[in-house]
XYZ file of N, CA and C in Angstrom:
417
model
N 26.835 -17.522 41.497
C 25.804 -18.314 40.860
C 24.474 -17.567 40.953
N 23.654 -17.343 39.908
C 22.321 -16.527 39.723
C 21.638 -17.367 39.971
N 20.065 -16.726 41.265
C 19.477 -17.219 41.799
C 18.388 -17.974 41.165
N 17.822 -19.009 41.109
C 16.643 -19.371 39.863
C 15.762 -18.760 40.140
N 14.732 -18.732 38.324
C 14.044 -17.475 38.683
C 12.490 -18.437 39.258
N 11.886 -17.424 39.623
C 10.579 -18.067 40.142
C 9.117 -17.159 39.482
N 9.238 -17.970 38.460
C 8.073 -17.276 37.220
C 6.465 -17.001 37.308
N 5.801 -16.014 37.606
C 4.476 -16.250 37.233
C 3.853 -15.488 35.984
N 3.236 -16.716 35.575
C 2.820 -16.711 33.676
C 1.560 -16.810 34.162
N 1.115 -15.523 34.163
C -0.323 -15.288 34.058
C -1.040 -15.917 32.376
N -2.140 -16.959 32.952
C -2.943 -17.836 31.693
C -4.480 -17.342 31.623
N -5.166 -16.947 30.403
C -6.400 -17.172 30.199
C -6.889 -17.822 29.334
N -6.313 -18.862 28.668
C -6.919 -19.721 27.608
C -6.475 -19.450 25.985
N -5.907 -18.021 26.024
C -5.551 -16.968 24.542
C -4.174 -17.445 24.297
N -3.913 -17.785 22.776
C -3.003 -17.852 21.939
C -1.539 -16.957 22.976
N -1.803 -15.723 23.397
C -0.951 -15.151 23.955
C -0.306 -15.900 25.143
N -0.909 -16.330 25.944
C -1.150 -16.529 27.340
C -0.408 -17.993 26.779
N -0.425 -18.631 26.026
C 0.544 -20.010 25.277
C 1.649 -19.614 24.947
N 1.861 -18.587 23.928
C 3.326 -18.194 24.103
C 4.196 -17.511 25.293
N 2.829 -16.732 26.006
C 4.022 -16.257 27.253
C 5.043 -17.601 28.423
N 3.553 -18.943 28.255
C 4.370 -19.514 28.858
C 5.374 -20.745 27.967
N 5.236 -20.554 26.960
C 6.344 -21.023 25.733
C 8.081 -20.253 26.052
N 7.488 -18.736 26.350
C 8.632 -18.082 26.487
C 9.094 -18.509 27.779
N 8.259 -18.530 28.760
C 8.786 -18.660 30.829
C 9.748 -19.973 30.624
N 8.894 -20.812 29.899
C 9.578 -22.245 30.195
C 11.112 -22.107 29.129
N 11.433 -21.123 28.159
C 12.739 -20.788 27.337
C 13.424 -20.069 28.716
N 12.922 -19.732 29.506
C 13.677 -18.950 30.407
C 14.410 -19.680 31.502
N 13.305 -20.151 32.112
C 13.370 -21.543 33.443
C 14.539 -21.593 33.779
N 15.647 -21.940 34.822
C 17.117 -22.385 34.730
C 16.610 -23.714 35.574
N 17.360 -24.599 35.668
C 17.610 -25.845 36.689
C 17.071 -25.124 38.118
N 15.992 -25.539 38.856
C 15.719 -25.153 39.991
C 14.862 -24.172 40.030
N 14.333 -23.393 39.142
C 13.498 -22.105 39.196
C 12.403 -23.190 38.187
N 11.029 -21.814 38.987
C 9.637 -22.891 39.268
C 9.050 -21.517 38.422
N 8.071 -21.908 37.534
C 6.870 -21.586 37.100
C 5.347 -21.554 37.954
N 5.190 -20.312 38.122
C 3.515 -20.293 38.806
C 2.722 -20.342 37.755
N 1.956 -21.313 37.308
C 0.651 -20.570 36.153
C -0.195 -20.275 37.264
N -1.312 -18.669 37.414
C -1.797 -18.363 37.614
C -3.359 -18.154 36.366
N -4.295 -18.479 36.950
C -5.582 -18.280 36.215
C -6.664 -17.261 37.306
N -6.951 -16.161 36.782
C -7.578 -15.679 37.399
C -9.181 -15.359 37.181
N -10.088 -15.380 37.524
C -11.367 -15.772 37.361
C -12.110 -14.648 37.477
N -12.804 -13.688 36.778
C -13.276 -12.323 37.363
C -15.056 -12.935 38.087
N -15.204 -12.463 38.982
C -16.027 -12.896 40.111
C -17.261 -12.586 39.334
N -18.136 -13.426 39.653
C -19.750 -13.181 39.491
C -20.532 -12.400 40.364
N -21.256 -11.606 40.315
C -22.535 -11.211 41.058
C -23.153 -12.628 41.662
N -23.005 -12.428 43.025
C -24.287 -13.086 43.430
C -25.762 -12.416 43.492
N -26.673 -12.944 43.220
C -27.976 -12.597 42.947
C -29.107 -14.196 43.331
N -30.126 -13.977 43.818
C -31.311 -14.956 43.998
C -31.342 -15.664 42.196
N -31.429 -15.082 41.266
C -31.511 -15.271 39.824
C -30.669 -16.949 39.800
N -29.275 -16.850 40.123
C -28.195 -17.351 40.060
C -27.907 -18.366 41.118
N -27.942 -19.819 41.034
C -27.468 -20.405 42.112
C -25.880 -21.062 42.636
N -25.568 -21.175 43.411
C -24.608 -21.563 43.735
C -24.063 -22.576 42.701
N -24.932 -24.011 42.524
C -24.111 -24.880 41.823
C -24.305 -24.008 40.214
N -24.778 -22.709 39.701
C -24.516 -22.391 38.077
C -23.826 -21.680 38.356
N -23.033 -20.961 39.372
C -21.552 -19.942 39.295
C -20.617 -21.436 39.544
N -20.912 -21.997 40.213
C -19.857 -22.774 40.516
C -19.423 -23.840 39.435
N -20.636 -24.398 38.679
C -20.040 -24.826 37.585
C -19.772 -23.527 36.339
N -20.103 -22.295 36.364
C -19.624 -21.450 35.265
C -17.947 -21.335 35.558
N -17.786 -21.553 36.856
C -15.862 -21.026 37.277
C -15.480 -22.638 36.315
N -15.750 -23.515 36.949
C -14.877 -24.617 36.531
C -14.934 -24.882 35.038
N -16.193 -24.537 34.069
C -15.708 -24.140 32.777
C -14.946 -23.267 32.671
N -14.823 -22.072 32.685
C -13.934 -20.981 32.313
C -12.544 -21.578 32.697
N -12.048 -22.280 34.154
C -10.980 -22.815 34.681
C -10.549 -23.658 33.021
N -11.487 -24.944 32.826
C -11.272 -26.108 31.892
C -10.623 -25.431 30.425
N -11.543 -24.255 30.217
C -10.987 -23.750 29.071
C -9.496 -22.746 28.961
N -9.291 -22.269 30.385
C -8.417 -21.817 30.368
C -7.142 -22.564 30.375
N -7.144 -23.701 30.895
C -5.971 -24.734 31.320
C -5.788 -26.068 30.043
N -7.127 -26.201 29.200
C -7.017 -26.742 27.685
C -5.830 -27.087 27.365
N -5.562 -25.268 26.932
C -4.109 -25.624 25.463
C -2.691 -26.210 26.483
N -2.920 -25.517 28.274
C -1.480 -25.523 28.721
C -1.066 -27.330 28.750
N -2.049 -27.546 29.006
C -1.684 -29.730 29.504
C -0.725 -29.926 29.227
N -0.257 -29.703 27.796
C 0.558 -30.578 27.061
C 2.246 -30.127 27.521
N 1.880 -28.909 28.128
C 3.105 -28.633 28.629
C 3.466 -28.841 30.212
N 2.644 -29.022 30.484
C 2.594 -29.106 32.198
C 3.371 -30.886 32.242
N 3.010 -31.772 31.558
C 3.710 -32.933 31.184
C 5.128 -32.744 30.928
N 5.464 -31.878 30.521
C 6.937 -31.684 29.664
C 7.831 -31.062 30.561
N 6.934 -30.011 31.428
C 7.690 -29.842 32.247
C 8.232 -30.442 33.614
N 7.794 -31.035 33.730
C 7.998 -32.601 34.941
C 8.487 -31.510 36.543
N 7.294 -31.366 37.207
C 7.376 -30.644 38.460
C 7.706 -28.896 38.618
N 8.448 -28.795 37.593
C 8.739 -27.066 37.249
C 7.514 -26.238 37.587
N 6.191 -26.576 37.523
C 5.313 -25.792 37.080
C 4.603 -26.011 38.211
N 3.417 -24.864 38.648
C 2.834 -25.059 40.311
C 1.056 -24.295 39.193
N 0.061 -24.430 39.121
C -0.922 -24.147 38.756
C -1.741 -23.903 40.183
N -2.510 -22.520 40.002
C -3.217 -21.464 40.620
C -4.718 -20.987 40.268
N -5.364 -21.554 40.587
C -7.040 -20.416 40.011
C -7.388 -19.733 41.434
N -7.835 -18.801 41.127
C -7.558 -17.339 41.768
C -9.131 -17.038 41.120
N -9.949 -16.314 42.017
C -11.218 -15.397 42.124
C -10.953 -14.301 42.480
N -10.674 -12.801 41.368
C -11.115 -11.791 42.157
C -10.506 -11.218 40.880
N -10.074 -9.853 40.596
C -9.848 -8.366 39.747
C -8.605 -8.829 39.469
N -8.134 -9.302 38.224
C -6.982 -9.823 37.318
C -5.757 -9.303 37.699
N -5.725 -7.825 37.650
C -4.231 -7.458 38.027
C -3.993 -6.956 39.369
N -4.725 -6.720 40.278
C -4.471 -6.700 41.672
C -4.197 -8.452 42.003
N -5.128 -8.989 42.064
C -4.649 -10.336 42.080
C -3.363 -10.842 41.410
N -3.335 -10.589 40.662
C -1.978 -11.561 39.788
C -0.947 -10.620 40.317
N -0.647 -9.149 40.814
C 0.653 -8.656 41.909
C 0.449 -9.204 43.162
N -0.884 -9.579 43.457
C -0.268 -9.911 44.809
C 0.469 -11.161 44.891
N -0.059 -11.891 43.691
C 0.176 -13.323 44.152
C 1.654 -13.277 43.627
N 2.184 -12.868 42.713
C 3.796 -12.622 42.708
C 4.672 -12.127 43.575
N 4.104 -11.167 44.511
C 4.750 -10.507 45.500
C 4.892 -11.896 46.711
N 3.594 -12.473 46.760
C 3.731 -13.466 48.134
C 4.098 -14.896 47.580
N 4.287 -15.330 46.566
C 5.435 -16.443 45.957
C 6.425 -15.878 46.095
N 7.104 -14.192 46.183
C 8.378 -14.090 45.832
C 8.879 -14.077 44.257
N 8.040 -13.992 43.535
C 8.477 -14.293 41.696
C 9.429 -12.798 41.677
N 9.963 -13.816 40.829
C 11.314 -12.616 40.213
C 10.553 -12.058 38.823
N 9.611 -12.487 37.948
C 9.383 -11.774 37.426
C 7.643 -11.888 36.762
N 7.059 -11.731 36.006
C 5.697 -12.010 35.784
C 5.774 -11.847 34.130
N 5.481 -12.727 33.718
C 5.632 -12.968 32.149
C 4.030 -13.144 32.075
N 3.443 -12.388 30.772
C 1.582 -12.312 30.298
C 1.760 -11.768 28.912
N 0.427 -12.371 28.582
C 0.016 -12.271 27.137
C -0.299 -10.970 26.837
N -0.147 -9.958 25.970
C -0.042 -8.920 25.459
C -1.404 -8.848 24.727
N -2.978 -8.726 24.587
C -3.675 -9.385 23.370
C -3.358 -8.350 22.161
N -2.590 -7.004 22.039
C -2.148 -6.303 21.251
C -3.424 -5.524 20.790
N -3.876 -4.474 21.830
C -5.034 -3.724 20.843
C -4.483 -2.827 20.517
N -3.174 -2.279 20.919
C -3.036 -1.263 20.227
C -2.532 -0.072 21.107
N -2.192 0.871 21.304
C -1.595 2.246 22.412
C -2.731 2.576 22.367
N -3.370 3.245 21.690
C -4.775 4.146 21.401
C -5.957 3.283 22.145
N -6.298 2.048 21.614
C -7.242 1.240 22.584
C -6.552 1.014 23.653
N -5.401 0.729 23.941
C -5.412 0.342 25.557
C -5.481 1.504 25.968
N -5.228 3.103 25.742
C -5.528 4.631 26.841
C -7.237 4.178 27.059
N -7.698 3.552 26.310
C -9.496 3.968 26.750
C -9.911 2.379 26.905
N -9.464 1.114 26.910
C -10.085 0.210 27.467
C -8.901 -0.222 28.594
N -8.106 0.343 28.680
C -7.318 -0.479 30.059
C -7.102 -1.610 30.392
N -6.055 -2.320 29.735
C -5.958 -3.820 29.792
C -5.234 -4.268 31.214
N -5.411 -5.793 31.353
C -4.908 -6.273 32.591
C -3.654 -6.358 32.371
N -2.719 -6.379 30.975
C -1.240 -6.203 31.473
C -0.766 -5.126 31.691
N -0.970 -3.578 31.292
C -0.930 -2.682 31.743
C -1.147 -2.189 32.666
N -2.333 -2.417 33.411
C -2.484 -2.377 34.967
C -1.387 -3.381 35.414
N -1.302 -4.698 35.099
C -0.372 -5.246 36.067
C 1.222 -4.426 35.865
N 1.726 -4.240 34.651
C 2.623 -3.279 34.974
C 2.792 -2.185 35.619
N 1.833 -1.400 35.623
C 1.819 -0.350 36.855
C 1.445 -0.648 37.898
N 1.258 -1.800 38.604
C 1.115 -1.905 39.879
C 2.044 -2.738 40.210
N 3.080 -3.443 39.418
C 3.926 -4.548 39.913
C 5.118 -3.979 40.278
N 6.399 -4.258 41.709
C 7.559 -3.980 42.228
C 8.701 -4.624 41.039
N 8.042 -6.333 40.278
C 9.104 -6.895 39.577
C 8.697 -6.728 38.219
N 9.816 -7.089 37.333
C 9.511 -6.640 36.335
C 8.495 -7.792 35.368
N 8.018 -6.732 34.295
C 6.676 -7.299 33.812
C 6.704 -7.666 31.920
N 7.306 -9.237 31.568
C 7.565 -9.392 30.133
C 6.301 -9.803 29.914
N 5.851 -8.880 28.818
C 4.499 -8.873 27.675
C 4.393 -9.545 26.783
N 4.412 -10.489 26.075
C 4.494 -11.877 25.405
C 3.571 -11.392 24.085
N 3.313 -11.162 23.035
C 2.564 -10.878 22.067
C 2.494 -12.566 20.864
């Protein structure tokens, strides 16, 4: 009997980041759990900036990122474990697969292209080269 899988579907709010976890939840077996992970790239602290305007800038960015998923987090009835995370997208999103244990990491692809990703370096590409499990790109 194959072990259930234990998914993390990296989310940022993008059309992509909806189908990757459109695809996790086609995958799911009886007993295997979905991580949505949201990861938040950190602010400068500065005197300029106070505590409660980073702190309400995270929980917008959070609101907009978690928007489109709702309707599925309902559907999936307990399957699903939701994560917001502060810090550098794809170091963060391996570690946090490595210390859930996920069998695999399913993310949105935003498709710029081979040529733009050699010179802007996207976060699923980094997360593929830094991840032990394997890494489905969702376009």
């Amino acid at each position: 009997m194959a072990k259930p899988q234990n998914i993390l579907v990296s989310i940022d709010g993008s059309d992509n980041a909806l189908r990757a976890l459109k695809f996790s939840l086609s995958l799911v077996q009886p007993g295997g759990r979905i991580h949505l992970l949201y990861v938040q790239v950190p602010v400068a602290r500065s005197w300029v900036l106070s505590e409660e305007l980073i702190e309400e800038h995270y929980r917008r960015q959070e609101e907009a990122a978690l928007k489109k998923v709702r309707g599925y987090l309902k559907r999936a009835k307990g399957r699903i474990a939701i994560q917001v995370c502060i810090g550098e997208p794809a170091p963060t999103i391996v570690e946090y697969a490595r210390k859930k244990r996920c069998t695999q990491i399913v993310m949105g692809n935003r498709g710029h292209g081979a040529i733009a990703g050699m010179f802007l370096g996207s976060v699923a590409m980094k997360v593929v080269q830094l991840s032990q499990i394997p890494v489905t790109l969702v376009k």
